[in-house]
Coordinates of C-alpha atoms in Angstrom, one line a residue:
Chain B
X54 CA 36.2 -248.7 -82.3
X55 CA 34.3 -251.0 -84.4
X56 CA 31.7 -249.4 -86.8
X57 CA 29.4 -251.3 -89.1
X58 CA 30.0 -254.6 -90.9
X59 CA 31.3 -253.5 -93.9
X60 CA 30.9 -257.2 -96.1
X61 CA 31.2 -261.1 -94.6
X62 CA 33.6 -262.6 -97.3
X63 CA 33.4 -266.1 -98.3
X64 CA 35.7 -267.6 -100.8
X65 CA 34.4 -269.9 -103.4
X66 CA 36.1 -272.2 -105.6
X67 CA 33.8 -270.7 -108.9
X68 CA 32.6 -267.4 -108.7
X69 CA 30.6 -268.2 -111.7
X70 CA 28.5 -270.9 -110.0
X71 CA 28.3 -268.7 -107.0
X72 CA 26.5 -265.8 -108.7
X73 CA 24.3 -268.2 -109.8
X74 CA 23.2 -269.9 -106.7
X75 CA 22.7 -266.4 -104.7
X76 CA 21.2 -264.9 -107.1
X77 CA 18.9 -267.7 -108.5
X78 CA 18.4 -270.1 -105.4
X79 CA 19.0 -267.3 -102.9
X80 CA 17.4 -264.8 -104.7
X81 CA 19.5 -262.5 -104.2
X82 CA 21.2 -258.7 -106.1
X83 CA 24.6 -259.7 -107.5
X84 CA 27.0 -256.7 -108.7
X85 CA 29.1 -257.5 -111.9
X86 CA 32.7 -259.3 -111.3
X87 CA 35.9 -256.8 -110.3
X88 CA 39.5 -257.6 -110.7
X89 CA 41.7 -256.9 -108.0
X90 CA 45.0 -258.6 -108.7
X91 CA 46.4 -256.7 -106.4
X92 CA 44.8 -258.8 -103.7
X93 CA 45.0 -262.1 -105.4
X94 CA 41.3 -262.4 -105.8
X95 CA 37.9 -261.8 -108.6
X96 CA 35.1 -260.3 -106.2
X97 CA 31.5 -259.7 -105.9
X98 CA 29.2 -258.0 -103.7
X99 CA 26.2 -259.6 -103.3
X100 CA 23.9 -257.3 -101.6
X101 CA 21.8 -257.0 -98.5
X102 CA 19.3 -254.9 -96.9
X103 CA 21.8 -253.9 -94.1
X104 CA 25.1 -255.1 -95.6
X105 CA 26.9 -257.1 -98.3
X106 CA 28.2 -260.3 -99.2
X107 CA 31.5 -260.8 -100.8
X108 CA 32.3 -264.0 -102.4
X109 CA 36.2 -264.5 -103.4
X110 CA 37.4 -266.7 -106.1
X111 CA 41.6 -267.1 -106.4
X112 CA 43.2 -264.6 -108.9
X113 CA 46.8 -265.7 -109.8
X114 CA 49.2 -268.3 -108.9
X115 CA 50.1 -266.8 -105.7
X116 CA 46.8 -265.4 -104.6
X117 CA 45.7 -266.0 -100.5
X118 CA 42.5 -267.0 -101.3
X119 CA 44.0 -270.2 -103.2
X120 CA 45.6 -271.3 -100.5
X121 CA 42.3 -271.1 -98.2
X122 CA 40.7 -273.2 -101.1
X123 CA 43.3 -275.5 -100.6
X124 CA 42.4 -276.3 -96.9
X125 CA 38.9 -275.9 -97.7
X126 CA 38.1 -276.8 -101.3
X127 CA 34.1 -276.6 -101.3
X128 CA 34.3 -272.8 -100.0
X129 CA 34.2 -271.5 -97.0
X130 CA 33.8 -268.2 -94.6
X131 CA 37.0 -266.0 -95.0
X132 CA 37.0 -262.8 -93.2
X133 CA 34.8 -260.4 -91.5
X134 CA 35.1 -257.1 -92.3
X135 CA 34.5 -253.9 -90.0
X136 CA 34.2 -250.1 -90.7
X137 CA 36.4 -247.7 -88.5
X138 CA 36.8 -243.7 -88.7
X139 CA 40.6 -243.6 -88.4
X140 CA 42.8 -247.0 -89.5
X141 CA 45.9 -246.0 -88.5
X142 CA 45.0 -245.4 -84.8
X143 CA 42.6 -248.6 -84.7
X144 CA 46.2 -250.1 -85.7
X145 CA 48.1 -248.5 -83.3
X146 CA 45.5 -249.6 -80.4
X147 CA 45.6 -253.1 -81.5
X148 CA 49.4 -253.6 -81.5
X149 CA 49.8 -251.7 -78.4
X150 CA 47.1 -254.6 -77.2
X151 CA 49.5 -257.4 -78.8
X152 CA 47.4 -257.8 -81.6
X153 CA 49.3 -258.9 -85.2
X154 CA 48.9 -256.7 -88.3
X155 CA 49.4 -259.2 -91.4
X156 CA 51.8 -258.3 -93.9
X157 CA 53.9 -255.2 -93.6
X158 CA 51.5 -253.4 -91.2
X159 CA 50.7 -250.7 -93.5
X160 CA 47.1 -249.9 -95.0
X161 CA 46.5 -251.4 -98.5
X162 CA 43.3 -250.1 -100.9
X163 CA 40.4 -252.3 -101.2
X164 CA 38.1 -253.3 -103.3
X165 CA 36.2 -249.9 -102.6
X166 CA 39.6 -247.9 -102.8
X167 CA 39.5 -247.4 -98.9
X168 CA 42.7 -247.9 -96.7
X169 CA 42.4 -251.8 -95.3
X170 CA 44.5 -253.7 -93.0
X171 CA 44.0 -257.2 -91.8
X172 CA 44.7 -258.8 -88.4
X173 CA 45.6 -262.2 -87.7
X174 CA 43.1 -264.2 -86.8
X175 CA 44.5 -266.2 -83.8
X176 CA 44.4 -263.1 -81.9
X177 CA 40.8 -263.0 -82.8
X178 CA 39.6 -266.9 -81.9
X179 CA 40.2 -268.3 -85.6
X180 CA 38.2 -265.2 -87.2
X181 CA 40.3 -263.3 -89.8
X182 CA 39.1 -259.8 -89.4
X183 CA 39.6 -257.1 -92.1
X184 CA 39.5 -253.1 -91.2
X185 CA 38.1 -251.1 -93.6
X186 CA 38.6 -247.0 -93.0
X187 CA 35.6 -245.2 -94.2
Chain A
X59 CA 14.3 -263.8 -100.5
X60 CA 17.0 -262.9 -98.4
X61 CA 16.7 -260.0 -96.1
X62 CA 19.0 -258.4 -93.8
X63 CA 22.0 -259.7 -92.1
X64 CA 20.6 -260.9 -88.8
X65 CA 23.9 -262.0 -87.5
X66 CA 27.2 -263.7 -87.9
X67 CA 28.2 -266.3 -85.6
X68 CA 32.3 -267.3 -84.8
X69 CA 32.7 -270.3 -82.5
X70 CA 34.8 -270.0 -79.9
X71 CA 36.7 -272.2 -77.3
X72 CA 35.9 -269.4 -74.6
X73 CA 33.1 -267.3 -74.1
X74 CA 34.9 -265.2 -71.6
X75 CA 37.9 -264.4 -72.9
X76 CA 36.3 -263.7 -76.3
X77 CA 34.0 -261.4 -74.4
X78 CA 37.3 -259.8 -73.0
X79 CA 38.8 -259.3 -76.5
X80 CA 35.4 -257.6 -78.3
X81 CA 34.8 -255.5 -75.4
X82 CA 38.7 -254.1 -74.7
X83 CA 40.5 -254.5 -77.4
X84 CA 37.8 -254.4 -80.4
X85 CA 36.1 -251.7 -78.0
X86 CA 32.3 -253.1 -79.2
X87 CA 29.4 -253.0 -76.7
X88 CA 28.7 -257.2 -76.1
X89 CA 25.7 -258.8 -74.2
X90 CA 24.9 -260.4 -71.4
X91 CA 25.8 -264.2 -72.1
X92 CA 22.4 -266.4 -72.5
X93 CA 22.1 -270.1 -72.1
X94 CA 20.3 -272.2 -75.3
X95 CA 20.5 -275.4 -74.0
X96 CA 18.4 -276.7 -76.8
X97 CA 21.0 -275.8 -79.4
X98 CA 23.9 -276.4 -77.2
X99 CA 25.4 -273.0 -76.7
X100 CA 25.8 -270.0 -74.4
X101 CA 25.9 -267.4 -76.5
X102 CA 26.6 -263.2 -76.5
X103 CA 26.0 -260.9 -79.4
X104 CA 28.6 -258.0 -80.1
X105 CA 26.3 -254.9 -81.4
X106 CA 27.5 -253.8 -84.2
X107 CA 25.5 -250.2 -86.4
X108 CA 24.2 -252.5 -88.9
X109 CA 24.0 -256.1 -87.6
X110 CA 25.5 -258.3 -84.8
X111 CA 28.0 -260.5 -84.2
X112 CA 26.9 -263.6 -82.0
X113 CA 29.9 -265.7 -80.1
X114 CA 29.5 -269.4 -79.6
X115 CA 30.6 -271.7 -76.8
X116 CA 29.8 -274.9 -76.7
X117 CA 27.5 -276.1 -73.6
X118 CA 26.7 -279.7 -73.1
X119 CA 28.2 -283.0 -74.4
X120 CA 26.6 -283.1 -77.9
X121 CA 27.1 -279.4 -79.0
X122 CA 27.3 -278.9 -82.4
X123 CA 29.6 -276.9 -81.5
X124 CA 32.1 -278.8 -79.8
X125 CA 32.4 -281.0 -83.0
X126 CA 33.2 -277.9 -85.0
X127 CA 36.1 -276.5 -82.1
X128 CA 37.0 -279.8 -82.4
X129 CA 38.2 -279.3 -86.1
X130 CA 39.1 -275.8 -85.0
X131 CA 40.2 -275.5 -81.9
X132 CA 41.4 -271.9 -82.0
X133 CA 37.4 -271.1 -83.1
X134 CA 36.3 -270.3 -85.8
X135 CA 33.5 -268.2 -88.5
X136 CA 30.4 -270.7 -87.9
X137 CA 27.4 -269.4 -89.7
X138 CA 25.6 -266.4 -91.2
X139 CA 21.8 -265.9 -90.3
X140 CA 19.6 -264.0 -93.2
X141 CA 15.8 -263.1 -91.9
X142 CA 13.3 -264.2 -94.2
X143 CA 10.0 -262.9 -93.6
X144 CA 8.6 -266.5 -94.5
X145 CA 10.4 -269.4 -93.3
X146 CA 8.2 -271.9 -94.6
X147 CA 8.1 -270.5 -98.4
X148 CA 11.7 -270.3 -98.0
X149 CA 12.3 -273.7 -97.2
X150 CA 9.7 -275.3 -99.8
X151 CA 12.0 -273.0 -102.3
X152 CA 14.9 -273.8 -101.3
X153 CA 13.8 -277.8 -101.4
X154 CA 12.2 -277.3 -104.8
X155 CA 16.2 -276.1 -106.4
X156 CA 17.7 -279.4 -104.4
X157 CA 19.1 -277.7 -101.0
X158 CA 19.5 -279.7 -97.9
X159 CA 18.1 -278.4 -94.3
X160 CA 19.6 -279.6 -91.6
X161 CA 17.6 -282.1 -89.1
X162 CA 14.3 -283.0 -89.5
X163 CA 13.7 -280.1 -92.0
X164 CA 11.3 -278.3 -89.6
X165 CA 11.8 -275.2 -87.5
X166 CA 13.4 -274.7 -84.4
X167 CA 13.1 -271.4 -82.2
X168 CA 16.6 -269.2 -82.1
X169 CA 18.0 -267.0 -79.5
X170 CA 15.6 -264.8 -80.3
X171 CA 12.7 -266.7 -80.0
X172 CA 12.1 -266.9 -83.9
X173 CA 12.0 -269.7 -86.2
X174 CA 14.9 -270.4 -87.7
X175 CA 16.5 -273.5 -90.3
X176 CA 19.8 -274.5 -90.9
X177 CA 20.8 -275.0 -94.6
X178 CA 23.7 -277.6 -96.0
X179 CA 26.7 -275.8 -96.6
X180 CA 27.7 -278.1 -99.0
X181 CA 24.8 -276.7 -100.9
X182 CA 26.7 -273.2 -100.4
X183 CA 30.1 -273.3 -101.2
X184 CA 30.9 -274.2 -97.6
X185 CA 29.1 -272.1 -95.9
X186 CA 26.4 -272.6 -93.3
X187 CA 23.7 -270.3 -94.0
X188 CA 20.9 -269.8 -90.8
X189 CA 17.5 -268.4 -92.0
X190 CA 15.4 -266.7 -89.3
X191 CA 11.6 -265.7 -90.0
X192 CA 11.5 -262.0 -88.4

């Protein structure tokens, strides 16, 4: 069911400091900052050779990403995100396994205009994981 | 400097049951498990298109992992492992902008037989970054 890893988000408390360690300490291809206010977050993609980076800093008051910060306020790993062919019967698999949807277990667009869900992570040992239809 | 993904790593409290999860529920193809007693883990990796995901358990008193279940007992994302195609340039570069390695600063040999160094994450925004000459 699982395809490729899509991106590895981390959250970060400044996005602008973050650019500039990947792409000056890391060395590392940055793309510009994207608002998606929809999600509560500022995004970019830092690029790999096989797959991509996203670092998250909190957009708005009530954005999920500022609550992570909260429990972790240097940064930290947030989700993993994995490609599938068809969301809606990855869903229906995982809840007929027991697994929790988050939110109101519909698909929402992401930051690529795909249909994403997320599923909780202590069905999945801590690990938030993110499904991204492609 | 960074090259591909090699892996991601999630901690978790068992490597069985984990196993169990990727391989039914997620449907991913995952390894036999493999003992590193000199990094204190017994590890798998989940084969992903693109990259791998490697799960964690802790093996032996004085895993670093243990210390991080203890914090997160559920498991948790642990680490993400870029190659580099020179470790040593890497570190001397990374040293030169004021980055931590972990330890004694030299090279250890990974689960694939490769050198690999641990970097600070305090240095990255929280997260713990593995580099691994390939």
């Amino acid at each position: 069911m699982l395809g490729r890893v899509n991106h590895i988000a981390l959250a970060v408390p400044n996005l602008a400091e973050a650019i500039e360690t990947y792409t000056s300490t890391l060395g590392a291809s940055v793309s510009e900052p994207e608002l998606l206010p929809e999600h509560g977050v500022r995004v970019v993609f830092v690029t790999l050779e096989n797959t991509k980076v996203e670092l998250l800093e909190p957009l708005g008051e009530t954005s999920p990403i500022a609550a992570f910060l909260a429990r972790n306020p240097g940064g930290g790993m947030h989700h993993i995100c994995y490609e599938v062919d068809d969301i809606i019967s990855a869903r229906d698999r995982l809840v007929a396994a027991g697994c929790r949807v988050l939110g109101d277990g519909e698909p929402k667009f992401g930051a690529h205009g795909k249909p994403v869900l997320f599923l909780h992570p202590k069905d999945f040992f801590g690990t938030l994981i993110e499904l991204e239809q492609v």
